[in-house]
Tab-separated table of C-alpha atoms in Angstrom:
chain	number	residue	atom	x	y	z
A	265	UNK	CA	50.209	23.889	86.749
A	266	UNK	CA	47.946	23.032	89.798
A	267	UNK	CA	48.229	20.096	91.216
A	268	UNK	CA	44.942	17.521	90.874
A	269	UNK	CA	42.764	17.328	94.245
A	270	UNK	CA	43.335	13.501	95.569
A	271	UNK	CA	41.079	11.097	94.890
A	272	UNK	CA	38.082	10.919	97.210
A	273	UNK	CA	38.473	7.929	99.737
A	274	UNK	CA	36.258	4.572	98.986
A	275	UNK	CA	33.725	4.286	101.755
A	276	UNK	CA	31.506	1.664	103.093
A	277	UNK	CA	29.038	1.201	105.821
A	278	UNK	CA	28.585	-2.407	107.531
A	279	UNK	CA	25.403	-2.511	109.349
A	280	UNK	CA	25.536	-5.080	112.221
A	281	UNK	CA	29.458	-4.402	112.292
A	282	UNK	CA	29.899	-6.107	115.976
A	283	UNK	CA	28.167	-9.574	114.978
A	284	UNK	CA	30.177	-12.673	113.037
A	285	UNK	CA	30.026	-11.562	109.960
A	286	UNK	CA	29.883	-7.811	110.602
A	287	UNK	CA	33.117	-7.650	112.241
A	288	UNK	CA	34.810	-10.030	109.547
A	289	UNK	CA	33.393	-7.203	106.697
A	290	UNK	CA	34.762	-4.320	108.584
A	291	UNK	CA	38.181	-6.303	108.854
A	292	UNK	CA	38.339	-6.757	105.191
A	293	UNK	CA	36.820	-3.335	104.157
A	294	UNK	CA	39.834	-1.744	106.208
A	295	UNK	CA	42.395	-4.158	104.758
A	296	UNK	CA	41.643	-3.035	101.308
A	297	UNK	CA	42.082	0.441	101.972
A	298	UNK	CA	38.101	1.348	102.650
A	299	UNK	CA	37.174	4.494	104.792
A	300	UNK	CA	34.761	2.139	107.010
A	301	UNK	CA	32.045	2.865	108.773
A	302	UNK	CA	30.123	0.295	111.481
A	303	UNK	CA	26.692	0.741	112.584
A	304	UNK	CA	25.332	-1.089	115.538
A	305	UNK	CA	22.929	-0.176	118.286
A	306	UNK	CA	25.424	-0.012	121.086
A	307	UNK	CA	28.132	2.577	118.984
A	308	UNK	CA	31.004	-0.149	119.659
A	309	UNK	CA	33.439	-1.010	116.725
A	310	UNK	CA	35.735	-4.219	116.255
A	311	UNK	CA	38.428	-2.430	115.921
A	312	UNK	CA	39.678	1.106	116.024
A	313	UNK	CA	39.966	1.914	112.285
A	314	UNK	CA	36.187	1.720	112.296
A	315	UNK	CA	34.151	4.920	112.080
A	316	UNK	CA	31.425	4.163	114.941
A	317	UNK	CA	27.674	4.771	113.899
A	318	UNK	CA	25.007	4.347	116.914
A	319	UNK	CA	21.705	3.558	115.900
A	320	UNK	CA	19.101	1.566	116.332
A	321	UNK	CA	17.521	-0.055	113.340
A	322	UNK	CA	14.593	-0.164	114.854
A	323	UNK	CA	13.888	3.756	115.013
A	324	UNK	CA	13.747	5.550	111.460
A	325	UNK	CA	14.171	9.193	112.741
A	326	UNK	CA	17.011	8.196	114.397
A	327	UNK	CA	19.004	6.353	111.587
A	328	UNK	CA	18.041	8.906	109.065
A	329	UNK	CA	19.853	11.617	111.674
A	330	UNK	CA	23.132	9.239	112.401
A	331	UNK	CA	23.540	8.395	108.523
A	332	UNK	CA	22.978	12.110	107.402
A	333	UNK	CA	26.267	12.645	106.367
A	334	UNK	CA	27.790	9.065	106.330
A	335	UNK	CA	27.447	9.092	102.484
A	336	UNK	CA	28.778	5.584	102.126
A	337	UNK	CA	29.737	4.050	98.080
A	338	UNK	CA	29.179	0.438	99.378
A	339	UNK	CA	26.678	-1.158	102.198
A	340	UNK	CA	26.722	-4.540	103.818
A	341	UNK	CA	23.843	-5.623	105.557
A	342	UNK	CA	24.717	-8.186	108.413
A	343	UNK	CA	22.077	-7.913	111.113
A	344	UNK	CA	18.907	-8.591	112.237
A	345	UNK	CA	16.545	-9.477	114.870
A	346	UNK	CA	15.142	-12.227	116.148
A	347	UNK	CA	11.273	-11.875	116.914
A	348	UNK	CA	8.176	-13.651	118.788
A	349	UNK	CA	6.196	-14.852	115.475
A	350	UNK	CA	7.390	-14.622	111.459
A	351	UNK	CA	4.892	-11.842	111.395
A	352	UNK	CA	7.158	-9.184	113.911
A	353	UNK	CA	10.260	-10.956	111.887
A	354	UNK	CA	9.162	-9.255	108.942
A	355	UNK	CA	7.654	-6.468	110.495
A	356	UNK	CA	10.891	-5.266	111.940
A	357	UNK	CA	13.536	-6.993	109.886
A	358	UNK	CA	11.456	-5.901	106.443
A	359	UNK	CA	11.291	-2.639	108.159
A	360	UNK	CA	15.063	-2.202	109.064
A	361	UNK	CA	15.860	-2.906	105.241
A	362	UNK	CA	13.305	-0.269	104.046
A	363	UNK	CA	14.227	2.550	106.845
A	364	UNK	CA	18.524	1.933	106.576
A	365	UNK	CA	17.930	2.624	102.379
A	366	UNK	CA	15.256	5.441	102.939
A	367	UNK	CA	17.870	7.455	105.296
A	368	UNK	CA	21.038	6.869	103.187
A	369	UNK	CA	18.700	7.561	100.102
A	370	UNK	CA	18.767	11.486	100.260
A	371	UNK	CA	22.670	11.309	99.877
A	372	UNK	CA	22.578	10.193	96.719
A	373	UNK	CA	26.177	8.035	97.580
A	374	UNK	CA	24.925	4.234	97.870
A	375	UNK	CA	26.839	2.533	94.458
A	376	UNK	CA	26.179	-1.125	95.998
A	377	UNK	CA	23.926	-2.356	98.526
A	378	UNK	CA	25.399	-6.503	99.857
A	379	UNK	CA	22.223	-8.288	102.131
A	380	UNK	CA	23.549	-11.313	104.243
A	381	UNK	CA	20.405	-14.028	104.622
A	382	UNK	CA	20.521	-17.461	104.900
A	383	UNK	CA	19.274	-21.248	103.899
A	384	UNK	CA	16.032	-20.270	105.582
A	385	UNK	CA	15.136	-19.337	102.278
A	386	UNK	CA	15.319	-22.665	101.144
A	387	UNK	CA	14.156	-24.630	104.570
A	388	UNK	CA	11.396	-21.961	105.490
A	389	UNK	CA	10.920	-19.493	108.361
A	390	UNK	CA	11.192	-20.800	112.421
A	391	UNK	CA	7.471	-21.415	112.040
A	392	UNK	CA	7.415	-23.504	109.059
A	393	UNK	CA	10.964	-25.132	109.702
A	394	UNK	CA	11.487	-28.093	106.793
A	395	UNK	CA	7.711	-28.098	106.291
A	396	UNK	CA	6.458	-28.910	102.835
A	397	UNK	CA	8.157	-29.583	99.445
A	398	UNK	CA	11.448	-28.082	99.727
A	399	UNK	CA	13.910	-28.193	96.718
A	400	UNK	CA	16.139	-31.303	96.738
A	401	UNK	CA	19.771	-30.285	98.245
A	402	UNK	CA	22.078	-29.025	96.835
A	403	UNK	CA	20.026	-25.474	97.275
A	404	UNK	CA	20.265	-23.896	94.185
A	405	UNK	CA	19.527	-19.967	94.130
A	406	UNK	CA	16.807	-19.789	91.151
A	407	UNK	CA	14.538	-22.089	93.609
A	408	UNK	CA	11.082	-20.515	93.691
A	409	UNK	CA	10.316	-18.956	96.676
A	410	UNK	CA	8.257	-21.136	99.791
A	411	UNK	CA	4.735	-20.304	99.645
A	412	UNK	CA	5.168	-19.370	103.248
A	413	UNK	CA	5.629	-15.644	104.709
A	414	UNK	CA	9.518	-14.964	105.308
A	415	UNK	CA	11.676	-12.083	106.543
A	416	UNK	CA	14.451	-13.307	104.047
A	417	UNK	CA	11.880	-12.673	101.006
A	418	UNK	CA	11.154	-9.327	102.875
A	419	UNK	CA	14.348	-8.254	103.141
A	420	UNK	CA	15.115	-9.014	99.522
A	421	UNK	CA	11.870	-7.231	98.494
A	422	UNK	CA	12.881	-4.213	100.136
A	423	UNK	CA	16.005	-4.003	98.928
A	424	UNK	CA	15.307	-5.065	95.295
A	425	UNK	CA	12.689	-1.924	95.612
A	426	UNK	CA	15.221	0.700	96.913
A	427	UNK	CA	17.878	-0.250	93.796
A	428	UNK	CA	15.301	0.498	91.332
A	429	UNK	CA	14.287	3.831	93.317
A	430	UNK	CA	17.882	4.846	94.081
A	431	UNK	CA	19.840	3.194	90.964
A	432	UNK	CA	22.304	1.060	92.742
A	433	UNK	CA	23.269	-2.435	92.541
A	434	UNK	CA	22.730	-5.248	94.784
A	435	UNK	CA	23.647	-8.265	96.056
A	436	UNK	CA	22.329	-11.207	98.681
A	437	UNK	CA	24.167	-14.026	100.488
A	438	UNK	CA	22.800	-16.864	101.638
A	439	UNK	CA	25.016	-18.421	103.897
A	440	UNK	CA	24.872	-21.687	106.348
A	441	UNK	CA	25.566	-21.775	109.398
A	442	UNK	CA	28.573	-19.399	110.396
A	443	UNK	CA	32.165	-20.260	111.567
A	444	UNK	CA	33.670	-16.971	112.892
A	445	UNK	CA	34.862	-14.647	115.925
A	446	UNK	CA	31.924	-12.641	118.178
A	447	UNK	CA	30.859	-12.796	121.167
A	448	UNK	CA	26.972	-12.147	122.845
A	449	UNK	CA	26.026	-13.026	118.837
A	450	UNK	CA	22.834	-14.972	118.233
A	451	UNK	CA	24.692	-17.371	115.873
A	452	UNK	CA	27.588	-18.283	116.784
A	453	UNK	CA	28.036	-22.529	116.481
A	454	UNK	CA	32.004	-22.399	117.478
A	455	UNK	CA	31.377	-20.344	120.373
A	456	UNK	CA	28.406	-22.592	121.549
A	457	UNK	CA	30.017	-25.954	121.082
A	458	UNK	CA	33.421	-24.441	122.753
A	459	UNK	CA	31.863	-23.093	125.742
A	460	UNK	CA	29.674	-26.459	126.162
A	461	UNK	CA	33.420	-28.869	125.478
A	462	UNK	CA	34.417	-26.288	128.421
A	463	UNK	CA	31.670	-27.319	130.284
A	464	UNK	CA	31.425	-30.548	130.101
A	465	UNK	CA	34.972	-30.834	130.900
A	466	UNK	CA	34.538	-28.513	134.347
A	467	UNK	CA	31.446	-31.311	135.710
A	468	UNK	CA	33.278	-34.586	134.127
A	469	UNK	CA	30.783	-35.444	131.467
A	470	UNK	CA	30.319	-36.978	128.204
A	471	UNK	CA	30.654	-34.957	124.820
A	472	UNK	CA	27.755	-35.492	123.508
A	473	UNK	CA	26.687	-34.629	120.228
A	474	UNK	CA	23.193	-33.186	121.001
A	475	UNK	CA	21.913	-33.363	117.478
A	476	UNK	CA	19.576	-36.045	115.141
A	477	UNK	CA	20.702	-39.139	113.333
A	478	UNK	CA	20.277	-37.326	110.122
A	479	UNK	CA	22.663	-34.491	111.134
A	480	UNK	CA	25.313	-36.864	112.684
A	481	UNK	CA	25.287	-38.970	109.225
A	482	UNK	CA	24.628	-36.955	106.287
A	483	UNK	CA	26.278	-34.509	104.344
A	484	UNK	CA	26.539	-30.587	105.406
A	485	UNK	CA	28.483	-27.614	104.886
A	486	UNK	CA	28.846	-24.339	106.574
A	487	UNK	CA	30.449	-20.550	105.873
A	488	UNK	CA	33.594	-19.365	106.993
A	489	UNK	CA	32.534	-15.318	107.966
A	490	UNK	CA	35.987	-14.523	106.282
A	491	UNK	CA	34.398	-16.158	103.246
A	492	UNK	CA	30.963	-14.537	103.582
A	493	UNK	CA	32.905	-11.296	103.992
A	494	UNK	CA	35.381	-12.070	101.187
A	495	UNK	CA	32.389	-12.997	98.719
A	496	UNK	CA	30.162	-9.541	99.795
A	497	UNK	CA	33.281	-7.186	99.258
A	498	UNK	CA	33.663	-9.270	96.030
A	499	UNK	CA	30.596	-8.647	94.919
A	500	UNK	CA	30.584	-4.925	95.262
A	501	UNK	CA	32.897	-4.518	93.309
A	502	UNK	CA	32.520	-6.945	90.384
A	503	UNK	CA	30.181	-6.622	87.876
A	504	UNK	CA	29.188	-10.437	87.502
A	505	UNK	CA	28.568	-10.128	90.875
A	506	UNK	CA	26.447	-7.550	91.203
A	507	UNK	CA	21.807	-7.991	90.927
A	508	UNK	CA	22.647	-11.354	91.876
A	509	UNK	CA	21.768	-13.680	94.433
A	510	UNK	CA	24.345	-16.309	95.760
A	511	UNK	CA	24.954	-19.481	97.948
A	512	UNK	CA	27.794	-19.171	100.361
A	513	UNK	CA	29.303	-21.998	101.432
A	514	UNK	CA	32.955	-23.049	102.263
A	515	UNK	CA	33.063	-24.970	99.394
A	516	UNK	CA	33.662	-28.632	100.611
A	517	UNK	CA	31.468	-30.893	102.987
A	518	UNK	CA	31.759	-33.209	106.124
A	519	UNK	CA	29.563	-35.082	108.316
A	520	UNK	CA	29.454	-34.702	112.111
A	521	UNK	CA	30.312	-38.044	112.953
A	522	UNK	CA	33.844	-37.400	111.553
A	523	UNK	CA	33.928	-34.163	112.841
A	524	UNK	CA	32.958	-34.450	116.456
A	525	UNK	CA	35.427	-36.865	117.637
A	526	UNK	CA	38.015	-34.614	116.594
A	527	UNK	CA	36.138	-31.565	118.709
A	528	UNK	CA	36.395	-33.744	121.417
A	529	UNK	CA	39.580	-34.790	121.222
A	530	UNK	CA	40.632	-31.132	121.305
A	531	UNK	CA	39.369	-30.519	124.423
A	532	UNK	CA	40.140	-33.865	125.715
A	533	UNK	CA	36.743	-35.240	126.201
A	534	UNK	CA	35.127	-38.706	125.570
A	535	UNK	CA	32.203	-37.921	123.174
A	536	UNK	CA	28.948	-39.553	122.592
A	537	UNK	CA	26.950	-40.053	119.043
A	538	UNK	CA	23.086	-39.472	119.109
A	539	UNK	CA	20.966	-42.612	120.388
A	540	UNK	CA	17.244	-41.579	119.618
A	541	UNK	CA	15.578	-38.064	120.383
A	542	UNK	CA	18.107	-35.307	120.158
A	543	UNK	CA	20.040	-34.592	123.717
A	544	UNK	CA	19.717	-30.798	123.397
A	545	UNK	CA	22.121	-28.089	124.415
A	546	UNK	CA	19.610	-26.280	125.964
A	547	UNK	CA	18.556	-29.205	128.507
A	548	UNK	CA	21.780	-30.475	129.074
A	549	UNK	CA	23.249	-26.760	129.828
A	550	UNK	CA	20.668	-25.730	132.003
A	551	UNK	CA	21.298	-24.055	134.979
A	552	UNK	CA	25.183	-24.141	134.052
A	553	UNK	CA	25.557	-19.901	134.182
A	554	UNK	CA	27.271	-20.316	138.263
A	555	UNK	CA	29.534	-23.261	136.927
A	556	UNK	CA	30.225	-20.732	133.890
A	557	UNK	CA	31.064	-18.061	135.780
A	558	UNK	CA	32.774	-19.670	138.286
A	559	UNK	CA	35.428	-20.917	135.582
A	560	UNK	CA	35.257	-17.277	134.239
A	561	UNK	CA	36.855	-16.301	137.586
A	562	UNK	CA	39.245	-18.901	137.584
A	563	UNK	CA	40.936	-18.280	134.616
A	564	UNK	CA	40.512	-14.787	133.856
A	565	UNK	CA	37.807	-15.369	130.931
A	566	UNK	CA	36.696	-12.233	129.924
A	567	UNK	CA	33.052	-12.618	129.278
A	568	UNK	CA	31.554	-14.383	132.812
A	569	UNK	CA	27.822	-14.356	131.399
A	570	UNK	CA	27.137	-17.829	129.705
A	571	UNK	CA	24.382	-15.943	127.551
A	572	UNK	CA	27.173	-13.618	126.307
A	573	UNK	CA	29.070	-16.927	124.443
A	574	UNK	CA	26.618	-19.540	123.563
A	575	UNK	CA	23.418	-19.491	121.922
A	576	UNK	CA	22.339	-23.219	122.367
A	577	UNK	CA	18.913	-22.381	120.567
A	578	UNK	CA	20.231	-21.819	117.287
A	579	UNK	CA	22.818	-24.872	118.098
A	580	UNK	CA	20.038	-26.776	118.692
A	581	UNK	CA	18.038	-25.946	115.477
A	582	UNK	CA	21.128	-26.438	113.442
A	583	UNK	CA	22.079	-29.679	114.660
A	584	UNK	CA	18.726	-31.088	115.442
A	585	UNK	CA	17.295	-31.017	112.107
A	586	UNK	CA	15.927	-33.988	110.001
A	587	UNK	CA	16.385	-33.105	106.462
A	588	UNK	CA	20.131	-33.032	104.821
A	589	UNK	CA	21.339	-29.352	104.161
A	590	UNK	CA	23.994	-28.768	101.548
A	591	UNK	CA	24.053	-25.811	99.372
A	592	UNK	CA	25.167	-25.305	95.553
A	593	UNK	CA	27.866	-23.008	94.406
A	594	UNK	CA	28.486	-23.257	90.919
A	595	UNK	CA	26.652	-20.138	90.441
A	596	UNK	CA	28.836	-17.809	92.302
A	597	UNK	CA	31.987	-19.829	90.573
A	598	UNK	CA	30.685	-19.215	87.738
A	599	UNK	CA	30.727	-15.639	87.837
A	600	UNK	CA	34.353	-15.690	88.816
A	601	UNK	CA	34.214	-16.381	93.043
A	602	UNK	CA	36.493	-19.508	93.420
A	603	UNK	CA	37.716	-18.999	96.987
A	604	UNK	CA	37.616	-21.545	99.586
A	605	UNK	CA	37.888	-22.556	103.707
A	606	UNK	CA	38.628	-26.118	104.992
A	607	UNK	CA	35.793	-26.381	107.353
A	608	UNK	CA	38.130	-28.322	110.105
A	609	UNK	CA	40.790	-25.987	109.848
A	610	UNK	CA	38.672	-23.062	110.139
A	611	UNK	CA	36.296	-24.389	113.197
A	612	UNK	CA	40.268	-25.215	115.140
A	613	UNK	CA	41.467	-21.518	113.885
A	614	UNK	CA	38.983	-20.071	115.702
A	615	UNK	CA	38.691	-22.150	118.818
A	616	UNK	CA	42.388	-21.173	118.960
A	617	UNK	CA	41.203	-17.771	118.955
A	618	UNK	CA	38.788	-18.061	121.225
A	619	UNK	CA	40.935	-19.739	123.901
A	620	UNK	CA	44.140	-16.742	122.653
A	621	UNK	CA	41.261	-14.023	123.658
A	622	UNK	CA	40.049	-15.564	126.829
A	623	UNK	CA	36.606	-15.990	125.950
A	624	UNK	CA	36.931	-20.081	126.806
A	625	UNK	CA	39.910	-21.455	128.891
């Protein structure tokens, strides 16, 4: 009697796989046993076990020629790129969605397509930031759409049009604003308010929050990547998770002012609260690259370029706004999703990992 062949290895593709949330997909993807594959424009992978993919998403010969024979069951989305105007956002963020689908089309493999987005689908694109009538917070995720133009909505367009083409199922994430472990990532709050603590300690100054009133008082929440990453493998592979859109949050809230004095305290700073206009992150840390790199050289930090590690923009955005931000997430409870982060435990997790790895001293 001949023996059956083995069973043919799960495999998925995570596209962005050396940002935040990339590299926390690829991390769970191996755990479980997935033959992984990570695309990113550079060809680096988080970790060896990672089958590296160079491309850029920005050139569609060239993806359809480094996917050819990828053939991947399951496909997170986790990148994009930040552009001039909303217009080039959609342009080449639309047009990364539509290309990555058309190339692994011809295979015939995709089973599941996950898209990562975010609460600018319920705040509005960096041109219209909190402009208009938004929906009252929580977010909920059967809001209608903003009647404003939005690479989110273009994303989801082009993905909801390649499942009915190519007969998969899908699935988008709209997380907050990410906790995780990256470096030289757009987003990346931890990294950002850890290298400016380190700062401020170096030149003897004040922790201060650099944020609005509304941001230091009311309510917010934010996503744990391991979450994000936990709820996108979920997803795949659950049918009451699947042609669904969902909120990803950590699950509980905080506000700032409770927060921040404990940041502080960590590093061993005294910390100011806002007073007025917004002290922002990228004022207060101009010119700071020398004194970064200096302390890079002192104690062995492995990245010396300040760019590399924080991203006060996006800091700056997140903490400067003047609306309250709290997201819903019954609906992805609801169809069975019930796991959790403590948002202070996970922000000292990984500034303990960040500080372990070098990155800050």
């Amino acid at each position: 009697m001949s023996e059956s062949p083995p069973p043919t290895p799960r495999r998925a593709l995570v596209v962005g796989v050396t940002g935040i949330v990339g590299q926390a997909v690829a991390r769970r993807l191996v755990a479980d046993g997935w033959e992984t594959y990570g695309l990113s424009r550079s060809g680096a992978t988080p970790q060896p076990e990672v089958h590296a993919v160079r491309a850029d998403l920005g050139d569609r010969q060239g993806l359809a020629t480094a996917l050819a024979d990828v053939r991947p069951h399951v496909v997170a989305i986790t990148a994009w790129t930040r552009m001039e105007t909303e217009a080039d956002n959609i342009r080449v963020n639309g047009g990364a969605v539509r290309d990555l689908l058309s190339a692994l089309s011809p295979g015939g493999s995709v089973q599941h397509v996950a898209l990562m987005t975010g609460l600018k689908h319920y705040l509005g694109p960096f041109e219209a930031y909190g402009q208009g009538d938004m929906p009252d917070t929580p977010f909920h995720e059967d809001e209608e759409r903003l009647p404003y133009p939005n690479f989110y909505y273009a994303q989801e367009d082009e993905l909801f049009a390649a499942a009915e083409r190519d007969g998969f199922t899908w699935s988008v994430h709209r997380s907050h604003t990410v906790f995780g472990f990256a470096t030289g990532n757009a987003m990346n709050m931890i990294a950002t308010l850890c290298a400016y603590a380190s700062l401020c300690r170096e030149k003897g100054l004040p922790f201060v929050f650099p944020g609005s009133e509304m941001q230091w008082n009311s309510l917010t929440d934010v996503t744990d990547a391991d979450l994000l990453a936990e709820q996108m493998t979920w997803a795949a592979a659950t049918p009451s998770g699947q042609d669904q859109a969902f909120n990803t949050a950590n699950g509980d809230v905080f506000r700032w002012r409770w927060l921040w004095p404990q940041v502080a305290a960590w590093f061993g700073l005294e910390w100011e609260g806002p007073t007025g206009e917004p002290r922002t992150l990228e004022a207060a840390m101009d010119g700071m690259e020398p004194v970064w790199a200096d302390l890079a050289a002192q104690h062995g930090l492995v990245e010396p370029d300040l760019a590399r590690v924080a991203s006060w923009w996006h800091s700056d955005a997140d903490l400067g706004r003047t609306m309250e931000v709290v997201t819903d997430m019954n609906k992805s409870r609801t169809a069975g999703f019930s796991a959790t982060r403590d948002t202070r435990a996970s922000f000292f997790a990984y500034a303990e990992q960040y500080r372990e790895a070098r990155v800050i001293p």
